[in-house]
Coordinates of C-alpha atoms in Angstrom, one line a residue:
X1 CA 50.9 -30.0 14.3
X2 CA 49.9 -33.4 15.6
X3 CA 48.4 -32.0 19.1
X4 CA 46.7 -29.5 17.2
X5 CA 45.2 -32.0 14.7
X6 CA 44.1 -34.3 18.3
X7 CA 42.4 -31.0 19.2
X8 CA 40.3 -30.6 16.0
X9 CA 41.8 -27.1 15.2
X10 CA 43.2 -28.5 12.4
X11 CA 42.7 -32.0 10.5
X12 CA 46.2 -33.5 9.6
X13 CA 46.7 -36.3 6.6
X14 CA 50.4 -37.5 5.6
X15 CA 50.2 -39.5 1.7
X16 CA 53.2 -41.1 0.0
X17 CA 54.4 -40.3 -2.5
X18 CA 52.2 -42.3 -4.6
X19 CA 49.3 -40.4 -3.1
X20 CA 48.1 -43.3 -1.5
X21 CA 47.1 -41.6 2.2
X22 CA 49.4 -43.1 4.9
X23 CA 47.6 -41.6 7.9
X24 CA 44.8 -39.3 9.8
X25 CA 44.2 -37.7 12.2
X26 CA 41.4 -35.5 13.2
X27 CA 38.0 -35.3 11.8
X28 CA 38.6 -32.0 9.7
X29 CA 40.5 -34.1 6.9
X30 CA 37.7 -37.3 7.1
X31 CA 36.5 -36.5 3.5
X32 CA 39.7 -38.2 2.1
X33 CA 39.5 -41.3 1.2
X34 CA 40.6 -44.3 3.7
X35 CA 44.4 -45.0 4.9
X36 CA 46.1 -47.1 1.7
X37 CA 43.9 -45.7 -0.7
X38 CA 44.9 -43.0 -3.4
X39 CA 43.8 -39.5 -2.1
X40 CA 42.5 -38.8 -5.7
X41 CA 39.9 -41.5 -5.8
X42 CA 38.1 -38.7 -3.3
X43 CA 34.7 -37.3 -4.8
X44 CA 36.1 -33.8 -3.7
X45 CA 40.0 -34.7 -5.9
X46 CA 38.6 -36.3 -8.4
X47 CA 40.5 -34.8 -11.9
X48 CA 43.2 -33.2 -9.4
X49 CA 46.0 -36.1 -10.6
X50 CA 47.3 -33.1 -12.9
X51 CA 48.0 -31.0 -10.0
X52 CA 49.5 -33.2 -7.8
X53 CA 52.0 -34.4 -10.9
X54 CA 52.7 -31.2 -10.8
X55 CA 53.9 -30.9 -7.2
X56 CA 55.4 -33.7 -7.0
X57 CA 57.7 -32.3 -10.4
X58 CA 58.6 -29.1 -8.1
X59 CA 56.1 -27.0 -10.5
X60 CA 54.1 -26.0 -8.1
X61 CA 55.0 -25.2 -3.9
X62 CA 51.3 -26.3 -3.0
X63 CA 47.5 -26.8 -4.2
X64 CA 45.3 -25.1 -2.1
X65 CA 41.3 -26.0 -2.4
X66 CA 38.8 -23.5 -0.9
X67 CA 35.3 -24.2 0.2
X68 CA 35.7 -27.9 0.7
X69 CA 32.6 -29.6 1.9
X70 CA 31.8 -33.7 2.8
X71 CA 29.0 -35.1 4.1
X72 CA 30.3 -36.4 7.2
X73 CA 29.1 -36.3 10.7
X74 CA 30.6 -33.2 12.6
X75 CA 31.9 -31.5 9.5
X76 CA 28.8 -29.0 9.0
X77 CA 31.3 -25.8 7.9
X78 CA 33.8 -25.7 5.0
X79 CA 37.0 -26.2 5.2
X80 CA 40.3 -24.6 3.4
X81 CA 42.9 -28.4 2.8
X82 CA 46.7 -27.6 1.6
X83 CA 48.6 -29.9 -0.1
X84 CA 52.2 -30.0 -0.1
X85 CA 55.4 -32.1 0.3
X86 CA 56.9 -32.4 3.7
X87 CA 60.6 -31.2 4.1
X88 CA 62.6 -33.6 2.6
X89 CA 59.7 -34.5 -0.4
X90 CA 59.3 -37.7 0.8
X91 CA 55.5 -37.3 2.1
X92 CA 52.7 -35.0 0.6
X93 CA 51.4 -33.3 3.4
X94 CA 47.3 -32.0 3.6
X95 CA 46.1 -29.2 5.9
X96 CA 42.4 -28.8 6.8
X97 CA 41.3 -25.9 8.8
X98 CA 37.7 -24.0 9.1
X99 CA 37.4 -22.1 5.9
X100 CA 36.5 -18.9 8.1
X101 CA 36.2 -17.1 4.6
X102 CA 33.6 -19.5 3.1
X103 CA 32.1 -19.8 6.9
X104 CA 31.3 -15.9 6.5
X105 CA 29.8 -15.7 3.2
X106 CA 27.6 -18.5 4.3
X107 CA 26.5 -16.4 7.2
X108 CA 26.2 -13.8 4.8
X109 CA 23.9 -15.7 2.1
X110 CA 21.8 -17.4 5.5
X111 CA 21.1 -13.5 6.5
X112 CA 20.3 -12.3 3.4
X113 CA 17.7 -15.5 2.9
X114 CA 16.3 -14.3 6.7
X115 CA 16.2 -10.8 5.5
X116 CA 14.0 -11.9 2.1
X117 CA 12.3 -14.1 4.0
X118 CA 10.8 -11.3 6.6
X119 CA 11.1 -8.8 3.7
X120 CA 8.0 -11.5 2.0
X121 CA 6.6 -11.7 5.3
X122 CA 6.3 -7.5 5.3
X123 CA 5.0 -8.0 2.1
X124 CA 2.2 -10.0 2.7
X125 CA 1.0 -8.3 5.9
X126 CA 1.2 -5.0 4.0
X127 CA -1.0 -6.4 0.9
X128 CA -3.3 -8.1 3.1
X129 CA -3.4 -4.3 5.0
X130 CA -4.0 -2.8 1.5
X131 CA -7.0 -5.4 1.0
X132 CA -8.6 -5.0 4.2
X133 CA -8.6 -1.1 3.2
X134 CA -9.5 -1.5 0.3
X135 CA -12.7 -3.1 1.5
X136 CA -13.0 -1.3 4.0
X137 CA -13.2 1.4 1.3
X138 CA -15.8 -0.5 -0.6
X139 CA -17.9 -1.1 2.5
X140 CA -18.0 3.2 3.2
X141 CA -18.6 3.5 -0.3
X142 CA -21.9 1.2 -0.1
X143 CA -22.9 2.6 2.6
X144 CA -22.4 6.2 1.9
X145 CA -23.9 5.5 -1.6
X146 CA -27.2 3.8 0.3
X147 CA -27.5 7.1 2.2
X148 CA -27.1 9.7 -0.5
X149 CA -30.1 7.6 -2.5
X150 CA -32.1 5.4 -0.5
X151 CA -32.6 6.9 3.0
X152 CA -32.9 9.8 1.0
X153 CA -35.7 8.6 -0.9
X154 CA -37.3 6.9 1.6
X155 CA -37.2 10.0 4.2
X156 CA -39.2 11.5 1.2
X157 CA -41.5 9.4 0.7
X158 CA -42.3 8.6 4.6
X159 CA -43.1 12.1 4.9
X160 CA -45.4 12.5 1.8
X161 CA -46.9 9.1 3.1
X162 CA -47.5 10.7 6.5
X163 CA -49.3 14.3 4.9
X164 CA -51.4 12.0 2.4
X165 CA -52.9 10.4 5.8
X166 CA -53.2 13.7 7.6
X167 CA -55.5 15.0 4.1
X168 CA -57.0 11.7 4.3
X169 CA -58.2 12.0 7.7
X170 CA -58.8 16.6 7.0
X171 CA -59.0 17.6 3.0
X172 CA -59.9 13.8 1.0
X173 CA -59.4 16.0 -1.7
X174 CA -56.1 16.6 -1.6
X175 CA -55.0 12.6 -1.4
X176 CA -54.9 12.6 -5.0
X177 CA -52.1 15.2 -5.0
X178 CA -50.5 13.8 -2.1
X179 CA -50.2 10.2 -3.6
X180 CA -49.4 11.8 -7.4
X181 CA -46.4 13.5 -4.8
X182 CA -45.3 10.3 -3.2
X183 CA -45.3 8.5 -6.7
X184 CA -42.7 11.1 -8.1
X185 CA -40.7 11.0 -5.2
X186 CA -40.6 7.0 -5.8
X187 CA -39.5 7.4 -9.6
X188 CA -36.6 10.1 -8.3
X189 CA -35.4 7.8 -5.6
X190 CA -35.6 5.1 -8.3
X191 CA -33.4 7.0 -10.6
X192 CA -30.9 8.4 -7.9
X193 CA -30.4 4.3 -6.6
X194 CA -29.8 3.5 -10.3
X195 CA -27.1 6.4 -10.2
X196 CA -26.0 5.5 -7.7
X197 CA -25.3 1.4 -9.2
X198 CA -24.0 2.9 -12.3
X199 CA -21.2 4.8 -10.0
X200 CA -20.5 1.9 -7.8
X201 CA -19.7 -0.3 -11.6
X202 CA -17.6 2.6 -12.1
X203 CA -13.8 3.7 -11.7
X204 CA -13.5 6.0 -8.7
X205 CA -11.5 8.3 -11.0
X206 CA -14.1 9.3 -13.0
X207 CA -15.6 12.1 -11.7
X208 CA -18.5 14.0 -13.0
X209 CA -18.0 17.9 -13.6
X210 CA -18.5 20.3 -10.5
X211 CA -19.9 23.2 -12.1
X212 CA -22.5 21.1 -13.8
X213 CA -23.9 19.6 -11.0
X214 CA -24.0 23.4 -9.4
X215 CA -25.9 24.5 -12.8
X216 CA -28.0 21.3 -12.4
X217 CA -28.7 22.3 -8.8
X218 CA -29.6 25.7 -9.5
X219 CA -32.4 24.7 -12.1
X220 CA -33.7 22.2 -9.8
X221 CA -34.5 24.4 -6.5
X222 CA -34.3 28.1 -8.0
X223 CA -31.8 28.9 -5.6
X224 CA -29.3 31.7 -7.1
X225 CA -25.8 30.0 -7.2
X226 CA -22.3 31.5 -7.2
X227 CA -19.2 30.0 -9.1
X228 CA -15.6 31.3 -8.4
X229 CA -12.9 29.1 -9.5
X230 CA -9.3 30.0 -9.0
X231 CA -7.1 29.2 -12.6
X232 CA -4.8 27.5 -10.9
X233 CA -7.5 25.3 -9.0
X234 CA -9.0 23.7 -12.2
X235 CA -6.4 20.9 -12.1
X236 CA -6.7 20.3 -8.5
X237 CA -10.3 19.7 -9.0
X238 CA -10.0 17.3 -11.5
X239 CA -7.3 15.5 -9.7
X240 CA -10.3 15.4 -7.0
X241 CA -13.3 14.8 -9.3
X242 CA -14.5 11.9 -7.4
X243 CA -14.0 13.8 -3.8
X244 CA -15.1 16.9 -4.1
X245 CA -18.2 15.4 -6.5
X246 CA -19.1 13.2 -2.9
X247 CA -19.0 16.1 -0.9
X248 CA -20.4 18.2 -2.9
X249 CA -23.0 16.5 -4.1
X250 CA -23.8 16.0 0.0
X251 CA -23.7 18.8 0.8
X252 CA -26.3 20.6 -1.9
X253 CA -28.3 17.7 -1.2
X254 CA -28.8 18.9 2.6
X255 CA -29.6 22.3 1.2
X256 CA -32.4 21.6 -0.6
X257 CA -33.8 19.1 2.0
X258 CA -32.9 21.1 5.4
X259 CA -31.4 24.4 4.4
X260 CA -33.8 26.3 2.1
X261 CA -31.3 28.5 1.1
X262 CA -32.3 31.4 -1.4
X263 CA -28.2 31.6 -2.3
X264 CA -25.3 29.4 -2.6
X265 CA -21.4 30.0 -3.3
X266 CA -18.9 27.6 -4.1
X267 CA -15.7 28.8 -4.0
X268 CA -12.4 27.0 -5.2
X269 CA -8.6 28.2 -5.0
X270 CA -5.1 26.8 -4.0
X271 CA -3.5 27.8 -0.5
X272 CA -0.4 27.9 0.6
X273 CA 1.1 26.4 4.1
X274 CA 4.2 24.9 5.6
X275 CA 3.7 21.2 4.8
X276 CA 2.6 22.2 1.0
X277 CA -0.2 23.7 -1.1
X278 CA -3.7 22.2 -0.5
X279 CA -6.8 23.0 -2.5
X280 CA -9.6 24.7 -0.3
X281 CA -13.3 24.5 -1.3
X282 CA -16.1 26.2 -0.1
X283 CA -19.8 25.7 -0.4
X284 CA -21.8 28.4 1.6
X285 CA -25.5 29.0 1.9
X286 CA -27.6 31.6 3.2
X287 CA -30.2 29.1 4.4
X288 CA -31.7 28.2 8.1
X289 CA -28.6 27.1 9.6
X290 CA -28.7 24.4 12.0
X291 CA -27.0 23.6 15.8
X292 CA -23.7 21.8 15.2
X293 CA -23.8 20.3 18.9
X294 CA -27.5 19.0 19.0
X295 CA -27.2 14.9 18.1
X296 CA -28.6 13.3 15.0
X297 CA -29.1 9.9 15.3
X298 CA -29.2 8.3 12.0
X299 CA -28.1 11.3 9.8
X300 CA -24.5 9.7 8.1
X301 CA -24.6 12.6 5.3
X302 CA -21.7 15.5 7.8
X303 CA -19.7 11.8 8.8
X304 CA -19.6 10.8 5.1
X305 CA -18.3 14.0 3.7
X306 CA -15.4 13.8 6.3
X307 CA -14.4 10.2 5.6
X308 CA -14.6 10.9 1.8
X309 CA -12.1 13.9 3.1
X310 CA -9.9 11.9 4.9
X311 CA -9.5 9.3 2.4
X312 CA -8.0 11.9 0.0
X313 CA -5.5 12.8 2.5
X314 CA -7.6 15.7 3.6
X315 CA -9.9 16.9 5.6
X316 CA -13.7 18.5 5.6
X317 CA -15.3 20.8 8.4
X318 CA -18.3 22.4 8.5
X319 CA -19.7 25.7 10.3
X320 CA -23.2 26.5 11.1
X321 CA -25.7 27.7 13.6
X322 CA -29.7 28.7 13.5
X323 CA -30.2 31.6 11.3
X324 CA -26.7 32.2 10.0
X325 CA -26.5 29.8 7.2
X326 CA -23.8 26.9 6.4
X327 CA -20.1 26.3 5.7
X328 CA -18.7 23.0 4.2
X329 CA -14.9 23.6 3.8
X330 CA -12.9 21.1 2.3
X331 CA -9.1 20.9 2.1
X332 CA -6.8 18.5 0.0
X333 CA -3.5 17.8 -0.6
X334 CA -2.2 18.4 -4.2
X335 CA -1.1 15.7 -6.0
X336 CA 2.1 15.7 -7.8
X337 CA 1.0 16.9 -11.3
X338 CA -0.8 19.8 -10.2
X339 CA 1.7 20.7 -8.3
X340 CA 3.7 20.3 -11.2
X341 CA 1.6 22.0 -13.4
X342 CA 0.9 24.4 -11.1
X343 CA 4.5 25.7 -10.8
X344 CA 4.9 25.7 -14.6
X345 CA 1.7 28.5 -14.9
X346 CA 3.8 30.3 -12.0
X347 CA 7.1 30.4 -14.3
X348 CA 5.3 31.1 -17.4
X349 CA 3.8 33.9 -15.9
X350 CA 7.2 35.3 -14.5
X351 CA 7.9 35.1 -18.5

């Protein structure tokens, strides 16, 4: 044993039987106390005098201590020490050697603290990514919000402004009108940019009811206006209140300014494809139509409704050329209670 204690496999350490240690060798058993010293005056054996009475009474073959640490240079890994007498009980004997049990579950506990520490890192980076979208989010929503009221408004009012100086410079008479125009265009703006605050203080949640704003619509412009709403796509609509409200709302908006349609349809029902059910809107209108692949430079309404879309999950598309009218088609995933629910009105009606 002594060439493999000069190697610092093991640590060797022979004690009388007194316990006072005798002799050393190799760093592995360092943590005992110096040669002609009791072993038990040892931080690491303190209260072990019990024990070692009862090895040196024959009670007991060994003691074995797992885990032992010291703070000593070199010795930065547990160690397993065995007591026990020598052959003819004249000597204790103590054994050190690399506790490669404790050595493990240290690894163990050092991998796990590496794997919580990049599991907080992920953490972080994945709230900071949910706060950067979620202003992002905020951001669209001002800006989409500024365009459905303000540019509106003031489109509207530049162009009364402009045909109150054309009767200004041809028909004086008709200023009067032309200003009395611009001024109620100015208190609409005004009310649609307080809307629009009252929104912005608001939940995104809380939608506003569909088929009112098509009856509001209707009253407002005259135009004859269609409702068909599926059963079954109630609860997807209201699940998608604040969506379909945006795009919605958009998309009327551009009929009365641009369309002049005499009719409009909105049409709402569930459909069924491989990755799921989706709820498919449609808002159709007989108007003027316009060229889908002629620019518009500073017209954010057609971008808005798709990033509203694709926010939800889903997307938005629209079809039109001159003469033949307008499609806005919106599709959205359903979320999990209407699905649920959905597939309970299926059972019941198999009942």
């Amino acid at each position: 044993m002594l060439p493999a204690a000069r190697a610092d496999v093991i640590g060797l350490a022979v004690l009388r039987a007194d316990r006072t240690v005798q002799q050393k060798v190799g760093h592995l058993v360092e943590w005992l106390p110096a040669v002609g010293e009791d072993c038990c005056l040892c931080t690491l054996l303190v209260g072990m005098e019990a024990e070692m009475a009862a090895l040196s009474d024959g009670r007991r073959d060994l003691i074995a201590l797992s885990g032992v640490r010291a703070e000593l240079p070199g010795l930065d890994r547990p160690v397993t020490a065995v007591v026990l007498w020598n052959s003819d009980q004249s000597h204790y004997v103590v054994i050190a050697m690399p506790d490669f049990t404790a050595r493990q579950a240290e690894i163990m506990f050092e991998s796990e603290r590496r794997a919580r520490r990049l599991m907080e890192q992920q953490l972080e980076a994945a709230n900071s990514e949910v706060r950067f979208a979620s202003l992002a989010r905020t951001r669209l929503r001002l800006a989409r919000d500024l365009h459905d009221t303000l540019v509106h408004s003031i489109i509207a009012l530049l162009t009364q402004i402009r045909l109150t100086r054309h009767f200004l410079a041809t028909d004086p008479a008709r200023v009067s009108d032309g200003l009395a125009i611009a001024e109620e265009a100015a208190v609409n703006g005004l009310t649609r940019a307080r809307d629009a605050i009252a929104r912005l203080r608001m939940p995104d949640e809380l939608g506003s009811d569909v088929e009112g704003m098509l009856s509001d619509f209707a009253q407002q412009t005259g135009a004859e206006v269609s409702v068909h709403i599926d059963d079954e796509a109630r609860i997807a609509l209201q699940d998608h209140a604040t969506t379909v409200q945006r795009i919605v709302g958009e998309a009327l908006r551009n009929v009365e300014a641009h369309a002049k349609a005499r009719q409009v349809r909105f049409d709402a029902n569930l459909e069924g494809t491989e990755a799921g059910r989706s709820l498919l809107v449609d808002i159709r209108d007989d108007g003027r139509g316009f060229d889908r692949t002629t620019s518009r430079p500073g017209h954010f309404g057609l971008i808005g409704m798709a990033e509203f879309a694709e926010l939800a999950g889903g997307g938005c598309t629209v079809e039109s050329s001159p003469g033949a009218g307008t499609l806005v088609r919106i599709s959205l995933p359903l979320t999990a209670p209407a699905m649920k629910s959905d597939h309970g009105a299926i059972e019941a009606s198999k009942r």
